[in-house]
Amino acid sequence: MDKIILSEMDANFKNEIAAQPGAEHIQRCFTCGTCTAACPVAEVNDDYDPRKIIRMCILGMKKEVLSSDILWMCSRCYTCYALCPQGVKFSDVLDVLRGMAIKEGYVPKEQYKDAKELDKFVQELRCEIINQKLHPEGDHEKKVKEMIEKELKVTWKK
Ligand code: SF4
Ligand code: SF4
């Protein structure tokens, strides 16, 4: 992912991205790193770096970006969107990149649906865990266990 081969760069990649709704301001990025510093996924995964993904897009590393597993790691918290001083809207840019990866055959179509379902599951789980902490008298712990068991069955079945 780090190797840059000039002959494989696609100078139009950034324009293709910027032509999609939500990703218009990708070229405003001045690599301040605010998104990466605040991202909860980057905190636990050293390979995940929103600032670097934007740089790779601007450099034209189309194949490397669209074929990378890293596109699918975002937990959709929108912190990067809220904090970016340049209004880049990285979470929306990521959605555009996911769509391009599917359209151009880098990943199967179902991957987008799976990612959406996983995002929903993670947010529901988070709500239940917070509720458990705030209201330990409720049955949230039981619900959390049931949700995890169900998700494991679904994931393993695939
Ligand atoms: S916060 Fe915005 S400007 Fe700063 S690196 Fe991230 S996308 Fe670029
Ligand atoms: S939306 Fe994704 S990339 Fe942005 S801060 Fe949240 S997890 Fe990180």
PDB file of C-alpha atoms and ligand atoms in Angstrom:
ATOM      1  CA  MET A   1       0.000   0.000   0.000  1.00  0.00           C
ATOM      2  CA  ASP A   2       2.931   2.351   0.614  1.00  0.00           C
ATOM      3  CA  LYS A   3       4.825   1.735  -2.599  1.00  0.00           C
ATOM      4  CA  ILE A   4       4.337   4.488  -5.182  1.00  0.00           C
ATOM      5  CA  ILE A   5       4.761   3.472  -8.838  1.00  0.00           C
ATOM      6  CA  LEU A   6       4.489   6.641 -10.919  1.00  0.00           C
ATOM      7  CA  SER A   7       3.417   4.871 -14.115  1.00  0.00           C
ATOM      8  CA  GLU A   8       0.441   3.398 -12.228  1.00  0.00           C
ATOM      9  CA  MET A   9      -0.792   6.715 -10.843  1.00  0.00           C
ATOM     10  CA  ASP A  10      -4.151   7.958 -12.091  1.00  0.00           C
ATOM     11  CA  ALA A  11      -4.040  11.750 -12.117  1.00  0.00           C
ATOM     12  CA  ASN A  12      -7.795  11.912 -12.716  1.00  0.00           C
ATOM     13  CA  PHE A  13      -8.714   9.831  -9.651  1.00  0.00           C
ATOM     14  CA  LYS A  14      -9.179  12.865  -7.383  1.00  0.00           C
ATOM     15  CA  ASN A  15     -11.440  14.492  -9.987  1.00  0.00           C
ATOM     16  CA  GLU A  16     -13.516  11.328 -10.320  1.00  0.00           C
ATOM     17  CA  ILE A  17     -13.975  11.306  -6.553  1.00  0.00           C
ATOM     18  CA  ALA A  18     -14.710  15.041  -6.348  1.00  0.00           C
ATOM     19  CA  ALA A  19     -17.414  14.648  -9.013  1.00  0.00           C
ATOM     20  CA  GLN A  20     -19.479  12.517  -6.604  1.00  0.00           C
ATOM     21  CA  PRO A  21     -21.953  14.095  -4.140  1.00  0.00           C
ATOM     22  CA  GLY A  22     -20.403  14.438  -0.686  1.00  0.00           C
ATOM     23  CA  ALA A  23     -16.807  14.208  -1.872  1.00  0.00           C
ATOM     24  CA  GLU A  24     -16.584  17.565  -3.672  1.00  0.00           C
ATOM     25  CA  HIS A  25     -14.067  19.069  -1.254  1.00  0.00           C
ATOM     26  CA  ILE A  26     -11.463  16.299  -1.148  1.00  0.00           C
ATOM     27  CA  GLN A  27      -8.798  18.576  -2.587  1.00  0.00           C
ATOM     28  CA  ARG A  28      -9.217  21.073   0.223  1.00  0.00           C
ATOM     29  CA  CYS A  29      -7.344  18.678   2.549  1.00  0.00           C
ATOM     30  CA  PHE A  30      -4.139  20.268   3.849  1.00  0.00           C
ATOM     31  CA  THR A  31      -3.044  17.135   5.767  1.00  0.00           C
ATOM     32  CA  CYS A  32      -3.492  18.597   9.231  1.00  0.00           C
ATOM     33  CA  GLY A  33      -4.228  15.128  10.628  1.00  0.00           C
ATOM     34  CA  THR A  34      -7.173  16.202  12.815  1.00  0.00           C
ATOM     35  CA  CYS A  35      -9.300  13.395  11.352  1.00  0.00           C
ATOM     36  CA  THR A  36      -6.693  10.730  12.097  1.00  0.00           C
ATOM     37  CA  ALA A  37      -6.002  12.024  15.602  1.00  0.00           C
ATOM     38  CA  ALA A  38      -9.712  11.896  16.500  1.00  0.00           C
ATOM     39  CA  CYS A  39     -10.662   8.679  14.701  1.00  0.00           C
ATOM     40  CA  PRO A  40     -11.561   5.802  17.069  1.00  0.00           C
ATOM     41  CA  VAL A  41     -10.614   3.202  14.463  1.00  0.00           C
ATOM     42  CA  ALA A  42      -7.173   4.780  13.891  1.00  0.00           C
ATOM     43  CA  GLU A  43      -6.657   4.603  17.648  1.00  0.00           C
ATOM     44  CA  VAL A  44      -6.880   0.813  17.640  1.00  0.00           C
ATOM     45  CA  ASN A  45      -5.678   0.017  14.104  1.00  0.00           C
ATOM     46  CA  ASP A  46      -2.262   1.394  13.104  1.00  0.00           C
ATOM     47  CA  ASP A  47      -2.983   0.731   9.423  1.00  0.00           C
ATOM     48  CA  TYR A  48      -6.069   2.949   9.425  1.00  0.00           C
ATOM     49  CA  ASP A  49      -5.278   6.590   8.689  1.00  0.00           C
ATOM     50  CA  PRO A  50      -7.919   8.891   7.101  1.00  0.00           C
ATOM     51  CA  ARG A  51      -5.315  11.555   6.287  1.00  0.00           C
ATOM     52  CA  LYS A  52      -3.211   8.982   4.442  1.00  0.00           C
ATOM     53  CA  ILE A  53      -6.208   7.677   2.488  1.00  0.00           C
ATOM     54  CA  ILE A  54      -6.989  11.220   1.312  1.00  0.00           C
ATOM     55  CA  ARG A  55      -3.332  11.728   0.305  1.00  0.00           C
ATOM     56  CA  MET A  56      -3.326   8.473  -1.657  1.00  0.00           C
ATOM     57  CA  CYS A  57      -6.472   9.599  -3.497  1.00  0.00           C
ATOM     58  CA  ILE A  58      -4.956  12.955  -4.374  1.00  0.00           C
ATOM     59  CA  LEU A  59      -1.741  11.290  -5.566  1.00  0.00           C
ATOM     60  CA  GLY A  60      -3.790   9.058  -7.864  1.00  0.00           C
ATOM     61  CA  MET A  61      -3.207   5.696  -6.162  1.00  0.00           C
ATOM     62  CA  LYS A  62      -6.529   4.427  -7.420  1.00  0.00           C
ATOM     63  CA  LYS A  63      -5.819   0.698  -7.502  1.00  0.00           C
ATOM     64  CA  GLU A  64      -4.187   0.694  -4.063  1.00  0.00           C
ATOM     65  CA  VAL A  65      -7.064   2.639  -2.507  1.00  0.00           C
ATOM     66  CA  LEU A  66      -9.981   0.805  -4.120  1.00  0.00           C
ATOM     67  CA  SER A  67      -8.546  -2.662  -3.486  1.00  0.00           C
ATOM     68  CA  SER A  68      -7.633  -1.978   0.127  1.00  0.00           C
ATOM     69  CA  ASP A  69      -9.442  -3.661   3.050  1.00  0.00           C
ATOM     70  CA  ILE A  70      -8.918  -0.449   4.961  1.00  0.00           C
ATOM     71  CA  LEU A  71     -11.895   1.170   3.172  1.00  0.00           C
ATOM     72  CA  TRP A  72     -14.199  -1.118   5.109  1.00  0.00           C
ATOM     73  CA  MET A  73     -12.840  -0.481   8.615  1.00  0.00           C
ATOM     74  CA  CYS A  74     -14.612   2.844   9.299  1.00  0.00           C
ATOM     75  CA  SER A  75     -17.196   2.661  12.079  1.00  0.00           C
ATOM     76  CA  ARG A  76     -19.282   5.601  10.739  1.00  0.00           C
ATOM     77  CA  CYS A  77     -18.983   7.775  13.824  1.00  0.00           C
ATOM     78  CA  TYR A  78     -18.620  10.960  11.716  1.00  0.00           C
ATOM     79  CA  THR A  79     -16.038  12.505  14.051  1.00  0.00           C
ATOM     80  CA  CYS A  80     -13.778  13.262  11.086  1.00  0.00           C
ATOM     81  CA  TYR A  81     -16.683  14.941   9.307  1.00  0.00           C
ATOM     82  CA  ALA A  82     -17.427  17.145  12.305  1.00  0.00           C
ATOM     83  CA  LEU A  83     -13.846  18.180  13.070  1.00  0.00           C
ATOM     84  CA  CYS A  84     -12.235  18.734   9.667  1.00  0.00           C
ATOM     85  CA  PRO A  85     -11.286  22.436   9.431  1.00  0.00           C
ATOM     86  CA  GLN A  86     -11.490  22.260   5.642  1.00  0.00           C
ATOM     87  CA  GLY A  87     -14.923  20.642   5.346  1.00  0.00           C
ATOM     88  CA  VAL A  88     -13.529  17.630   3.505  1.00  0.00           C
ATOM     89  CA  LYS A  89     -16.252  15.291   4.893  1.00  0.00           C
ATOM     90  CA  PHE A  90     -13.981  12.240   4.989  1.00  0.00           C
ATOM     91  CA  SER A  91     -16.785   9.840   5.979  1.00  0.00           C
ATOM     92  CA  ASP A  92     -18.685  10.826   2.815  1.00  0.00           C
ATOM     93  CA  VAL A  93     -15.511  10.509   0.736  1.00  0.00           C
ATOM     94  CA  LEU A  94     -15.167   7.000   2.112  1.00  0.00           C
ATOM     95  CA  ASP A  95     -18.704   6.153   1.022  1.00  0.00           C
ATOM     96  CA  VAL A  96     -17.847   7.332  -2.481  1.00  0.00           C
ATOM     97  CA  LEU A  97     -14.681   5.191  -2.471  1.00  0.00           C
ATOM     98  CA  ARG A  98     -16.663   2.143  -1.330  1.00  0.00           C
ATOM     99  CA  GLY A  99     -19.141   2.691  -4.147  1.00  0.00           C
ATOM    100  CA  MET A 100     -16.310   3.004  -6.683  1.00  0.00           C
ATOM    101  CA  ALA A 101     -14.628  -0.157  -5.346  1.00  0.00           C
ATOM    102  CA  ILE A 102     -17.854  -2.093  -5.960  1.00  0.00           C
ATOM    103  CA  LYS A 103     -18.621  -0.486  -9.321  1.00  0.00           C
ATOM    104  CA  GLU A 104     -15.126  -1.201 -10.617  1.00  0.00           C
ATOM    105  CA  GLY A 105     -15.167  -4.809  -9.431  1.00  0.00           C
ATOM    106  CA  TYR A 106     -12.591  -4.623  -6.629  1.00  0.00           C
ATOM    107  CA  VAL A 107     -15.040  -6.112  -4.123  1.00  0.00           C
ATOM    108  CA  PRO A 108     -18.333  -8.037  -4.459  1.00  0.00           C
ATOM    109  CA  LYS A 109     -21.587  -6.051  -4.454  1.00  0.00           C
ATOM    110  CA  GLU A 110     -22.746  -7.689  -1.219  1.00  0.00           C
ATOM    111  CA  GLN A 111     -19.842  -6.130   0.666  1.00  0.00           C
ATOM    112  CA  TYR A 112     -21.599  -2.748   0.849  1.00  0.00           C
ATOM    113  CA  LYS A 113     -24.746  -4.293   2.324  1.00  0.00           C
ATOM    114  CA  ASP A 114     -22.698  -6.347   4.779  1.00  0.00           C
ATOM    115  CA  ALA A 115     -20.794  -3.239   5.877  1.00  0.00           C
ATOM    116  CA  LYS A 116     -24.068  -1.316   6.397  1.00  0.00           C
ATOM    117  CA  GLU A 117     -25.509  -4.169   8.467  1.00  0.00           C
ATOM    118  CA  LEU A 118     -22.355  -4.358  10.547  1.00  0.00           C
ATOM    119  CA  ASP A 119     -22.430  -0.582  11.150  1.00  0.00           C
ATOM    120  CA  LYS A 120     -26.027  -0.871  12.368  1.00  0.00           C
ATOM    121  CA  PHE A 121     -25.174  -3.815  14.619  1.00  0.00           C
ATOM    122  CA  VAL A 122     -22.201  -1.979  16.155  1.00  0.00           C
ATOM    123  CA  GLN A 123     -24.306   1.126  16.876  1.00  0.00           C
ATOM    124  CA  GLU A 124     -27.114  -0.941  18.435  1.00  0.00           C
ATOM    125  CA  LEU A 125     -24.607  -2.833  20.539  1.00  0.00           C
ATOM    126  CA  ARG A 126     -23.024   0.424  21.680  1.00  0.00           C
ATOM    127  CA  CYS A 127     -26.442   1.790  22.723  1.00  0.00           C
ATOM    128  CA  GLU A 128     -27.193  -1.335  24.748  1.00  0.00           C
ATOM    129  CA  ILE A 129     -23.794  -1.252  26.488  1.00  0.00           C
ATOM    130  CA  ILE A 130     -24.239   2.424  27.387  1.00  0.00           C
ATOM    131  CA  ASN A 131     -27.767   1.716  28.632  1.00  0.00           C
ATOM    132  CA  GLN A 132     -26.400  -1.125  30.742  1.00  0.00           C
ATOM    133  CA  LYS A 133     -23.904   1.233  32.358  1.00  0.00           C
ATOM    134  CA  LEU A 134     -26.510   3.971  32.936  1.00  0.00           C
ATOM    135  CA  HIS A 135     -29.320   1.637  34.017  1.00  0.00           C
ATOM    136  CA  PRO A 136     -27.764  -1.565  35.409  1.00  0.00           C
ATOM    137  CA  GLU A 137     -31.163  -2.553  36.826  1.00  0.00           C
ATOM    138  CA  GLY A 138     -32.488  -3.169  33.287  1.00  0.00           C
ATOM    139  CA  ASP A 139     -32.069  -6.272  31.110  1.00  0.00           C
ATOM    140  CA  HIS A 140     -29.467  -4.729  28.796  1.00  0.00           C
ATOM    141  CA  GLU A 141     -26.729  -7.192  29.721  1.00  0.00           C
ATOM    142  CA  LYS A 142     -28.934 -10.067  28.557  1.00  0.00           C
ATOM    143  CA  LYS A 143     -29.710  -8.213  25.330  1.00  0.00           C
ATOM    144  CA  VAL A 144     -25.996  -7.559  24.694  1.00  0.00           C
ATOM    145  CA  LYS A 145     -25.203 -11.267  25.087  1.00  0.00           C
ATOM    146  CA  GLU A 146     -28.067 -12.255  22.776  1.00  0.00           C
ATOM    147  CA  MET A 147     -26.996  -9.731  20.143  1.00  0.00           C
ATOM    148  CA  ILE A 148     -23.397 -10.971  20.157  1.00  0.00           C
ATOM    149  CA  GLU A 149     -24.450 -14.626  19.975  1.00  0.00           C
ATOM    150  CA  LYS A 150     -26.799 -13.888  17.071  1.00  0.00           C
ATOM    151  CA  GLU A 151     -24.148 -11.898  15.191  1.00  0.00           C
ATOM    152  CA  LEU A 152     -21.565 -14.659  15.654  1.00  0.00           C
ATOM    153  CA  LYS A 153     -24.001 -17.220  14.238  1.00  0.00           C
ATOM    154  CA  VAL A 154     -24.780 -15.004  11.217  1.00  0.00           C
ATOM    155  CA  THR A 155     -21.105 -14.207  10.551  1.00  0.00           C
ATOM    156  CA  TRP A 156     -19.930 -17.800  10.917  1.00  0.00           C
ATOM    157  CA  LYS A 157     -22.728 -19.087   8.716  1.00  0.00           C
ATOM    158  CA  LYS A 158     -21.345 -16.934   5.885  1.00  0.00           C
TER     159      LYS A 158
HETATM  160  S1  SF4 B   1      -9.034  16.883   9.126  1.00  0.00           S
HETATM  161 FE1  SF4 B   1      -9.600  17.461   7.017  1.00  0.00          FE
HETATM  162  S2  SF4 B   1      -7.917  18.762   6.299  1.00  0.00           S
HETATM  163 FE2  SF4 B   1      -7.182  17.697   8.129  1.00  0.00          FE
HETATM  164  S3  SF4 B   1      -6.157  15.835   7.277  1.00  0.00           S
HETATM  165 FE3  SF4 B   1      -8.271  15.272   7.754  1.00  0.00          FE
HETATM  166  S4  SF4 B   1      -9.391  15.565   5.817  1.00  0.00           S
HETATM  167 FE4  SF4 B   1      -7.452  16.695   5.648  1.00  0.00          FE
HETATM  168  S1  SF4 B   2     -16.315   8.221  10.486  1.00  0.00           S
HETATM  169 FE1  SF4 B   2     -14.804   6.569  10.161  1.00  0.00          FE
HETATM  170  S2  SF4 B   2     -12.942   7.606   9.510  1.00  0.00           S
HETATM  171 FE2  SF4 B   2     -14.265   9.166  10.415  1.00  0.00          FE
HETATM  172  S3  SF4 B   2     -13.585   9.315  12.545  1.00  0.00           S
HETATM  173 FE3  SF4 B   2     -15.310   7.846  12.470  1.00  0.00          FE
HETATM  174  S4  SF4 B   2     -14.370   5.829  12.221  1.00  0.00           S
HETATM  175 FE4  SF4 B   2     -12.802   7.369  11.726  1.00  0.00          FE
END
